[in-house]
Coordinates of C-alpha atoms in Angstrom, one line a residue:
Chain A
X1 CA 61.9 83.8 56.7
X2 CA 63.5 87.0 54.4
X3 CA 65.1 85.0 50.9
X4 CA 68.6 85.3 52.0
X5 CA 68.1 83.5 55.3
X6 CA 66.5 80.5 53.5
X7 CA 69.8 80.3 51.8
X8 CA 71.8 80.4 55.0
X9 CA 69.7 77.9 56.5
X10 CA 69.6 75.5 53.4
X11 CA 73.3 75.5 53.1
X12 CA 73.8 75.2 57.0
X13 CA 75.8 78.5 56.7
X14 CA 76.8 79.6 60.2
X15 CA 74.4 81.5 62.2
X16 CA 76.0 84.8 62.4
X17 CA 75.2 84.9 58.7
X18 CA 71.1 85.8 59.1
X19 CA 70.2 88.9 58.2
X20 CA 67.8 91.3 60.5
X21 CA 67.3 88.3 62.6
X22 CA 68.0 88.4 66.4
X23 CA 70.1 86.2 68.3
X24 CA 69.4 85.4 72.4
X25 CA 72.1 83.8 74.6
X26 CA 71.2 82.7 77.9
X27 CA 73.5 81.8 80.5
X28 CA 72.4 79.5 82.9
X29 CA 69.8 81.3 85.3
X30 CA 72.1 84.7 85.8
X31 CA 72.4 86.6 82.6
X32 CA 70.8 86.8 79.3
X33 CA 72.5 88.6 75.9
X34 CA 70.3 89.6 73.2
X35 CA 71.6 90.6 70.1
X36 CA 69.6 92.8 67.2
X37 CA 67.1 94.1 69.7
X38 CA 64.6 97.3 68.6
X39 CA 64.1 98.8 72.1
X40 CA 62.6 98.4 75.1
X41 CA 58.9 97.6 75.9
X42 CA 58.6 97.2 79.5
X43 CA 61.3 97.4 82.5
X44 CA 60.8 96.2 86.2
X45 CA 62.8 93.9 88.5
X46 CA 60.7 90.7 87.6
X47 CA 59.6 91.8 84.3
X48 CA 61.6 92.6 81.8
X49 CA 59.9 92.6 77.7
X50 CA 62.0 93.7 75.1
X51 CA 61.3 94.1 71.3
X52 CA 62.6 92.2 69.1
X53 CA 61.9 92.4 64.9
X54 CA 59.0 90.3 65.0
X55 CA 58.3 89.5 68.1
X56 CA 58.8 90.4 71.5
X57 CA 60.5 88.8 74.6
X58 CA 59.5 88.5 77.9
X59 CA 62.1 87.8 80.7
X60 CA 60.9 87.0 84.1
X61 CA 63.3 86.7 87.3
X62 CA 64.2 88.0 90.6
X63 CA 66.2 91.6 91.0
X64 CA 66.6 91.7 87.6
X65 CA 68.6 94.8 86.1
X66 CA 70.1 95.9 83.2
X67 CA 74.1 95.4 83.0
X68 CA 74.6 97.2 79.5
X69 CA 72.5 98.4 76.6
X70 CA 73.2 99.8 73.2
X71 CA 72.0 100.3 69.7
X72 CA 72.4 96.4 69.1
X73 CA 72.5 94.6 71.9
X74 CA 71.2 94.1 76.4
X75 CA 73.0 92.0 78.7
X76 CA 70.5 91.4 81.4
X77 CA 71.4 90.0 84.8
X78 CA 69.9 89.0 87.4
X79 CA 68.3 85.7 89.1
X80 CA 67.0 84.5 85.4
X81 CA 63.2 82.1 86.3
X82 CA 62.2 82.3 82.2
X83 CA 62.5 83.7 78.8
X84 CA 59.9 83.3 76.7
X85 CA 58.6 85.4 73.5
X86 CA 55.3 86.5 72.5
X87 CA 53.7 87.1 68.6
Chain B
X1 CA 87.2 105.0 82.1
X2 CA 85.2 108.0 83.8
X3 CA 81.6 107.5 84.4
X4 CA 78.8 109.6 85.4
X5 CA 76.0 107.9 87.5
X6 CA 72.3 109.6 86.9
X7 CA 69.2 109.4 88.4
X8 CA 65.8 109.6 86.6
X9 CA 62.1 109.2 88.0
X10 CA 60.9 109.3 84.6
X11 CA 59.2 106.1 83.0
X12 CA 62.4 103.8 82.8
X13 CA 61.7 102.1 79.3
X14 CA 60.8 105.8 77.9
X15 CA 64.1 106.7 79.1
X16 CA 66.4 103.8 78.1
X17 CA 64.7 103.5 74.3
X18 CA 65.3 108.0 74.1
X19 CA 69.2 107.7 75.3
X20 CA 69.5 104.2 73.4
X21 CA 68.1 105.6 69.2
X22 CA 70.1 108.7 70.5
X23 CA 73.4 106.1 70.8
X24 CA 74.3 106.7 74.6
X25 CA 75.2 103.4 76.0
X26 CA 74.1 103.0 79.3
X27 CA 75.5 100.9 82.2
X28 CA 74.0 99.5 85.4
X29 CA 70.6 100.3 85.2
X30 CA 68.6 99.3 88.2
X31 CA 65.0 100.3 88.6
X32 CA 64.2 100.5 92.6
X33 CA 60.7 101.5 93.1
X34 CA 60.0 104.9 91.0
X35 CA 63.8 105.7 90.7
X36 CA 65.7 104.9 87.4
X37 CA 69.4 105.2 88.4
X38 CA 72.1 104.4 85.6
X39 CA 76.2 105.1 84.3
X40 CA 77.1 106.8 81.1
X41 CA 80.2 107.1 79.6
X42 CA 81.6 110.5 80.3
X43 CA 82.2 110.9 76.5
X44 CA 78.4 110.8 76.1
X45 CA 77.7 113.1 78.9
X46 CA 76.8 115.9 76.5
X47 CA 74.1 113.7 74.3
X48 CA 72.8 111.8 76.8
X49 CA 71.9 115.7 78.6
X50 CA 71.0 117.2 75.5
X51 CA 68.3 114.3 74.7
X52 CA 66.7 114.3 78.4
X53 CA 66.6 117.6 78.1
X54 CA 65.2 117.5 74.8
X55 CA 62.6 115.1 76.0
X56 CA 61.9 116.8 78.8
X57 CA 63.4 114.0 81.4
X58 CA 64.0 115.2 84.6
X59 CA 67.1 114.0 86.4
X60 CA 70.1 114.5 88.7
X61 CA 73.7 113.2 88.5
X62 CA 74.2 111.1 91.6
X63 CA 78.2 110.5 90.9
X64 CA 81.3 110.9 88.8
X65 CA 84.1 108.5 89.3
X66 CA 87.3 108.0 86.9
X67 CA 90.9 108.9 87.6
X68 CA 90.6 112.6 86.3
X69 CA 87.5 113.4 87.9
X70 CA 89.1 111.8 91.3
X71 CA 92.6 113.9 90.6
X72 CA 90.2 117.0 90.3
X73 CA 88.4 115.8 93.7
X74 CA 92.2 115.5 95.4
X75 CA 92.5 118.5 93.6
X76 CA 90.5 120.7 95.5
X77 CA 91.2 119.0 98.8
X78 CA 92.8 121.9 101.3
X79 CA 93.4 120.1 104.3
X80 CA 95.4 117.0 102.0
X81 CA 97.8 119.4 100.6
X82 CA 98.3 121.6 104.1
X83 CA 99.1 118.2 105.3
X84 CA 101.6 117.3 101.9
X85 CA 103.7 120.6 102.2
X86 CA 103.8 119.9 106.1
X87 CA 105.0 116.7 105.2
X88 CA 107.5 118.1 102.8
X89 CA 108.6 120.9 105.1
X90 CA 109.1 118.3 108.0
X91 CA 111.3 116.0 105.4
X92 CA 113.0 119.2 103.9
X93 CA 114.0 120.2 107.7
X94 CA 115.0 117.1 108.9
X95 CA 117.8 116.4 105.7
X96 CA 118.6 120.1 106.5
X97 CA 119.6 119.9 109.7
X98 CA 122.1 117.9 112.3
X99 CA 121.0 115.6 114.8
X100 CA 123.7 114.1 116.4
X101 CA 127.9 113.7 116.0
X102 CA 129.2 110.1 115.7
X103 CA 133.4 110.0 117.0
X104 CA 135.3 106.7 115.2
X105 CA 138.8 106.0 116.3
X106 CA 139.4 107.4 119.6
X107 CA 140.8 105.3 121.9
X108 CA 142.8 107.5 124.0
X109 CA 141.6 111.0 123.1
X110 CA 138.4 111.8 125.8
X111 CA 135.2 112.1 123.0
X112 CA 134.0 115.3 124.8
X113 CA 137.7 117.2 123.8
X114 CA 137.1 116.1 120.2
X115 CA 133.2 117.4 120.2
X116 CA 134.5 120.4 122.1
X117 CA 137.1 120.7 119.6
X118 CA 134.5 120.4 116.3
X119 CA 132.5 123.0 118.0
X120 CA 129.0 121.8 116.7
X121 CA 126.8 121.1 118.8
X122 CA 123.5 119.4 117.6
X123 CA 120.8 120.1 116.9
X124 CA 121.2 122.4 114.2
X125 CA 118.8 123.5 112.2
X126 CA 119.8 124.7 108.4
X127 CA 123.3 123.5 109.3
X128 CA 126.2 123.5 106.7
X129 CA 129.6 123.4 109.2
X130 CA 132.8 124.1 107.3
X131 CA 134.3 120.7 107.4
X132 CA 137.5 121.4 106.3
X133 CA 138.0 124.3 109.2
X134 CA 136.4 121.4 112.1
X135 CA 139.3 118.9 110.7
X136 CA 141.8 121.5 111.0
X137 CA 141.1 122.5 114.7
X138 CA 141.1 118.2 115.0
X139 CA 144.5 118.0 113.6
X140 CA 145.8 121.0 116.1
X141 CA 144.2 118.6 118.6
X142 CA 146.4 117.3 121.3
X143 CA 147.2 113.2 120.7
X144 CA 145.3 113.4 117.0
X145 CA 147.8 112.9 114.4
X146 CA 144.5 113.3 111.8
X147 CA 140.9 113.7 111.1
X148 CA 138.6 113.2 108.3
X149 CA 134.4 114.9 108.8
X150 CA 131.8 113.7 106.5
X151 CA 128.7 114.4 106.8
X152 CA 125.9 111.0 106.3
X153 CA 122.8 112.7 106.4
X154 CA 121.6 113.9 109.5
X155 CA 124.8 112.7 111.2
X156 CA 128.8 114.3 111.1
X157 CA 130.8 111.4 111.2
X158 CA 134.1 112.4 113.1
X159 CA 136.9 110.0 112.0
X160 CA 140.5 110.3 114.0
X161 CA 143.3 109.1 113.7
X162 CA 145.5 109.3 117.0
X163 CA 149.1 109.7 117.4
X164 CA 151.2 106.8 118.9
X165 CA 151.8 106.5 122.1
X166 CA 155.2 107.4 123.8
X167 CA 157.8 104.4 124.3
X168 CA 158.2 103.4 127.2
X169 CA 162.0 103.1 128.3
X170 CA 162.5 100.1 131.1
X171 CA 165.3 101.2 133.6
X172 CA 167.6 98.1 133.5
X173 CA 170.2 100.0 135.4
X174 CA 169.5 102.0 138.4
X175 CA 169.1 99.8 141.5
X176 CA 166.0 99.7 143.3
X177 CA 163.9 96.4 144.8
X178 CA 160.8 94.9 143.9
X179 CA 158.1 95.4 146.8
X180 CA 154.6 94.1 147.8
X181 CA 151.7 95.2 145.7
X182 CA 149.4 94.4 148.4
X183 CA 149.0 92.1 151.9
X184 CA 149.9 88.2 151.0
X185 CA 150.9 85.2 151.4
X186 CA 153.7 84.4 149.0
X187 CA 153.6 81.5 147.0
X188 CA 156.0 81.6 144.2
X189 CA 159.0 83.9 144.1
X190 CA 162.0 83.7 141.1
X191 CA 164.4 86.6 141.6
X192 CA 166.8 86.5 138.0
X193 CA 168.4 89.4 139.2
X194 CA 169.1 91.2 142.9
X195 CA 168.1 88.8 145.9
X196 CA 165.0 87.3 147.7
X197 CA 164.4 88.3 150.7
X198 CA 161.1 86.3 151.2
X199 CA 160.0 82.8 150.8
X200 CA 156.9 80.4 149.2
X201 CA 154.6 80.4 152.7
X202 CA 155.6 84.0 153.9
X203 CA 153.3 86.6 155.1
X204 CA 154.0 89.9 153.6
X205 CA 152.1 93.4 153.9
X206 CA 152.1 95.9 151.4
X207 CA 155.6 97.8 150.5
X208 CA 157.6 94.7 152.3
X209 CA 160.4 94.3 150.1
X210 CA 160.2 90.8 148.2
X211 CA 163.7 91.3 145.6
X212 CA 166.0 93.3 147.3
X213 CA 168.2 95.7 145.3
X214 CA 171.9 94.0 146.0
X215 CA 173.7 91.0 145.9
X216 CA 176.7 89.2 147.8
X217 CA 179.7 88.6 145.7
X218 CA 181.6 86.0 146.6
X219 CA 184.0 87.8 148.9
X220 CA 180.3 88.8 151.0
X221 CA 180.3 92.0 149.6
X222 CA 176.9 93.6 148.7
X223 CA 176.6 95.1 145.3
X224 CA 174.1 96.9 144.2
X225 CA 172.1 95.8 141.3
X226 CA 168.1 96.9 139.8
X227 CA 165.9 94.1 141.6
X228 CA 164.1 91.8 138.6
X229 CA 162.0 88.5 139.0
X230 CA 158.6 87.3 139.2
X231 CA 156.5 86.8 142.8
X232 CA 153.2 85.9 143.0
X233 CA 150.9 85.7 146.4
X234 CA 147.6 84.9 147.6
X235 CA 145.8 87.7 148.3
X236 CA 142.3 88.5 150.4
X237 CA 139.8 90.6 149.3
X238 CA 136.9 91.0 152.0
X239 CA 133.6 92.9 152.6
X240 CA 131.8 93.5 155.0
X241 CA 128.2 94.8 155.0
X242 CA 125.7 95.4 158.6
X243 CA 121.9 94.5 157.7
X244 CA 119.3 96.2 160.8
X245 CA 116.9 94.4 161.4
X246 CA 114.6 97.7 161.0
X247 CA 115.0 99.5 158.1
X248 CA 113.4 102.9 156.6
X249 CA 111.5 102.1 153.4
X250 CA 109.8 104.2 150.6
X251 CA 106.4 103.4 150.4
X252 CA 104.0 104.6 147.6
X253 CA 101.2 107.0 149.3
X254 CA 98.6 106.3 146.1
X255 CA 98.8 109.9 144.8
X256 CA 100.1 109.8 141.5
X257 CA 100.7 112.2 138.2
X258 CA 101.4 111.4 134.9
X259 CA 103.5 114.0 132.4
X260 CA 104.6 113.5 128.9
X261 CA 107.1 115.0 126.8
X262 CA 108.1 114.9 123.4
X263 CA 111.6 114.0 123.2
X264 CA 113.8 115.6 120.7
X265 CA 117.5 114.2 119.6
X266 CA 119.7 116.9 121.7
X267 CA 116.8 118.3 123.7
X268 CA 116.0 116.7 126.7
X269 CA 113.4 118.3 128.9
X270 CA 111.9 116.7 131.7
X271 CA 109.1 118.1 133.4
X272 CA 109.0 118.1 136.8
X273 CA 107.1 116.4 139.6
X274 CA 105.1 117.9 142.4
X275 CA 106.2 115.8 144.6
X276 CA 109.1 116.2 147.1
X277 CA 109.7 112.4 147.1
X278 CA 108.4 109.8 144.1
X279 CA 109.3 106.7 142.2
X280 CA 109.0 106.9 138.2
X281 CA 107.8 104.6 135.8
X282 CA 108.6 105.2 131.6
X283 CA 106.9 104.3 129.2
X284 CA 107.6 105.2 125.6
X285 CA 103.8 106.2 123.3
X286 CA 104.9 106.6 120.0
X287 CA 108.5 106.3 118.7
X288 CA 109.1 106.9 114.9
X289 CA 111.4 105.2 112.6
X290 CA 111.6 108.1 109.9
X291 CA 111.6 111.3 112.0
X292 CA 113.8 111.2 115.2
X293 CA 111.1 112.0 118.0
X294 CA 109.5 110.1 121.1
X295 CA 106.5 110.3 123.0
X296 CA 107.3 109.7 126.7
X297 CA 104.5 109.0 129.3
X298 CA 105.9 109.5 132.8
X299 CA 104.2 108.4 136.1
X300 CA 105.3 110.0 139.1
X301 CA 104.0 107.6 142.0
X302 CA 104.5 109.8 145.6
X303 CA 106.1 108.1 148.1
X304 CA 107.1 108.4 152.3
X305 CA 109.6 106.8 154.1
X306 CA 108.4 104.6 156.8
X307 CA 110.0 102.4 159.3
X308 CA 109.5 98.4 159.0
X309 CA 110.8 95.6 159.5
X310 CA 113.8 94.0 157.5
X311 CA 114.1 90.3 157.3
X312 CA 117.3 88.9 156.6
X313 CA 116.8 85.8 156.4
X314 CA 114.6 86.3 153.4
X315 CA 117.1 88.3 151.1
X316 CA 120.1 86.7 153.0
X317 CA 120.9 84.7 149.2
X318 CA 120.0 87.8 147.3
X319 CA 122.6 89.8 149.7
X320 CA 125.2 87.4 149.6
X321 CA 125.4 87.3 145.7
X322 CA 124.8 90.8 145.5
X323 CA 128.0 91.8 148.1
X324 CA 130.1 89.3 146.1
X325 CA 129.3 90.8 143.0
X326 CA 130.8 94.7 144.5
X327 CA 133.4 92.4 145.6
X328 CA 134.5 91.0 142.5
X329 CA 134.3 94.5 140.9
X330 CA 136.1 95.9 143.6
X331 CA 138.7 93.4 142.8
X332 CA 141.7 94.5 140.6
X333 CA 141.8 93.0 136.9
X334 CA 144.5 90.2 136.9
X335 CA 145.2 87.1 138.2
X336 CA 144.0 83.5 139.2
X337 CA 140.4 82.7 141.7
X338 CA 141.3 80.4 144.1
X339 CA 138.0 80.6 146.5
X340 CA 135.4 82.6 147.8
X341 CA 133.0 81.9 151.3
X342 CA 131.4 84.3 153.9
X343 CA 130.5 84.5 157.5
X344 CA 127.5 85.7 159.0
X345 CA 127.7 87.3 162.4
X346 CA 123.8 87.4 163.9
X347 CA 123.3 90.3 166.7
X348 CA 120.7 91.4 169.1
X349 CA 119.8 94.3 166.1
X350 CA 122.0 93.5 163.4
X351 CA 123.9 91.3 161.1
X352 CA 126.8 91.4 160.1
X353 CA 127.3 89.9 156.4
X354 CA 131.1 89.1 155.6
X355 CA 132.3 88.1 152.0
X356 CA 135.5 86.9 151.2
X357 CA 137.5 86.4 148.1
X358 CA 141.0 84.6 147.1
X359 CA 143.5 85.3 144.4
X360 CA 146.1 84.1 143.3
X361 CA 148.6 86.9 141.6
X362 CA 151.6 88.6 140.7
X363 CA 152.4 90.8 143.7
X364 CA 155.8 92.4 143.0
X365 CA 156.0 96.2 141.7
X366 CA 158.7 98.6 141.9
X367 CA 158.0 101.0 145.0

């Protein structure tokens, strides 16, 4: 944890407040948004991986696909069975 | 928002990480077996080509959708616009021409003199009558005191005006009885001037005089006066109609044809049948509510004549109303039903089907 998160997090600043940090939303077992992303690692139906700053994240599901990408951010859809994140 | 849709069988994450750090932003990507297909914005057509290109991604654009690429599509469509300028011709025709004549306000004046007299006859294609000139030759019209034409879009409205009819002068003076209309039996008779010659329950036939034209002084002299009063009789209206019982029938043979014909407001074509003898049966296809045409279907079915049997009995009802309906229109306008019956005479071959019909009504007219 960078200096100036350790402040946000001892002062209970709001979330949106970390710096180079990544933020994952996950809605129910259809979709999942990730924020602050650094590319792609690996792209199939049931498999999706995707870098993250530190770490990486490993989505499994059913007909997975990609609804919108960019610089910052993936919305993934699909039939979402886990999300999980690897060292 | 126009989109391009692209197909790739390049690796997919090689792809999506090149087009994403080159700052395309990519839609709807769906990985199906080897195939990568996925939209761009059409803004970022250009970069998103340059970098496969660059990277030496091979791929082929699938689709482009949005409202200028579609106009474009319409654009170039031949057939669409054939069919738009058709469409336009057709509409452009049909306010340009004249269909049909509509005639308000004649009572007296026959329609066909006043069409005759407007000289247009419909359909007219390109038309632009003078209307001035038609309401003149209107005007000069015999009984038409005046006329306005305005034209409502595919229709001349004809409005007249017609002149008043001639008094008409009552004789008062001249003497002359009042006769039987037609064969009666009185039963009401008020002479206010001249004298009766008949009485309630007296038969009269047609001409007898009723009022005659005089009447006695008090020295016995006859003078001669104009007949007036009232008399009103019963009268009896009858018909007779013979029914054999073998009559000659048209009978279908089976063979039938079928013609159509594209009816046209003012042209009225009918194509005709093979067949020296046929019932007809008309049906209507296609009729349009904007454009004045019909599709008629007509089946010609042929038919003989062949002798059978006619039963009387059967129709006798359907015969009996139908003869008392010729009756009653046979039957002039005016006065009071009293009673109507008939009488069926049954012969060896024939019958013999008699209706009758009582009035009640004013019977005296001047001969």
């Amino acid at each position: 944890m960078g200096y100036w998160n350790e402040i946000v997090a001892r002062f209970q600043l709001p979330q949106e407040n970390y710096a180079g940090g990544s933020r994952i939303s996950i809605f129910d077992d259809v979709g999942v948004y990730i924020e602050g992303h650094k590319g792609m690692v690996s792209f199939e139906p049931e498999t999706i991986e995707v870098r993250l700053p530190k770490k990486r994240l490993i989505i499994k599901g059913e007909k997975m696909r990609i609804a919108s990408i960019n610089r910052y951010e993936i919305y993934i859809v699909g039939k979402i069975l886990s999300v999980g994140r690897e060292e | 928002m126009e989109k391009t849709k692209l197909k790739t069988e390049s690796p997919p994450v090689f792809v999506i990480n090149a087009l994403n750090s080159a700052g395309v932003c990519m839609k709807k990507i769906i990985k199906d077996g080897k195939k990568l297909t996925f939209e761009i914005n059409r803004k970022e057509k250009p970069a998103a080509i340059q970098t496969m290109e660059k990277r030496n991604i091979s791929y082929s654009i699938l689709s482009e959708r949005g409202i200028k690429t579609d106009a474009r599509r319409l654009l170039m469509r031949v057939g669409m616009w054939a069919g738009i300028i058709i469409g336009l011709a057709l509409i452009f025709l049909y306010s340009a021409s004249l269909l049909r004549i509509r005639v308000i306000g004649n009572n007296r004046v026959d329609e066909a003199k006043i069409l005759e007299a407007a000289g247009v006859n419909p359909p007219i294609l390109f038309a632009s009558p003078d209307l001035d000139k038609i309401e003149k030759r209107l005007v000069a019209l015999e009984g038409v005191s005046g006329a306005s034409v305005v034209r409502k879009g595919t229709t001349l409205e004809i409005t007249v005006l017609e002149e008043l009819p001639d008094t008409e002068i009552i004789d008062t003076k001249t003497p002359a009885p009042l006769v039987a209309a037609e064969d009666c039996v009185i039963t009401r008779i008020v002479a206010t001037q001249g004298t009766a010659v008949v009485k309630a329950g007296d038969t009269v036939k047609k001409g007898d005089i009723l009022i005659a034209a005089y009447i006695t002084d008090s020295e016995g002299n006859q003078v001669p006066v104009r007949a007036m009063g009232e008399a009103d009789g019963m009268v009896y209206y009858q018909r007779h109609a013979f029914y054999s019982h073998r009559m000659i029938a048209k009978v279908r043979t089976g063979a039938k044809e079928e013609k159509t014909v594209m009816e046209i407001p003012g042209l009225s074509y009918q194509k005709p049948s093979s067949f020296v003898s046929y019932d007809t049966e008309t049906k209507v296809i296609l009729c349009s509510n904007i454009l004045p045409f019909k599709l008629i279907k007509t089946t010609y079915y042929e038919t003989r004549e062949q002798e059978t049997d006619f039963n009387y009995e059967a129709l006798r009802l359907r015969l009996i109303e139908e003869n008392l309906e010729m009756l009653k229109a046979s039957v002039p306008k005016g006065g009071r039903f009293v009673n109507w019956w008939y009488l069926e005479k049954r012969l060896d071959k024939n019958t013999i089907l008699s209706i009758y019909y009582q009035m009640e009504r004013a019977v005296a007219v001047r001969p």
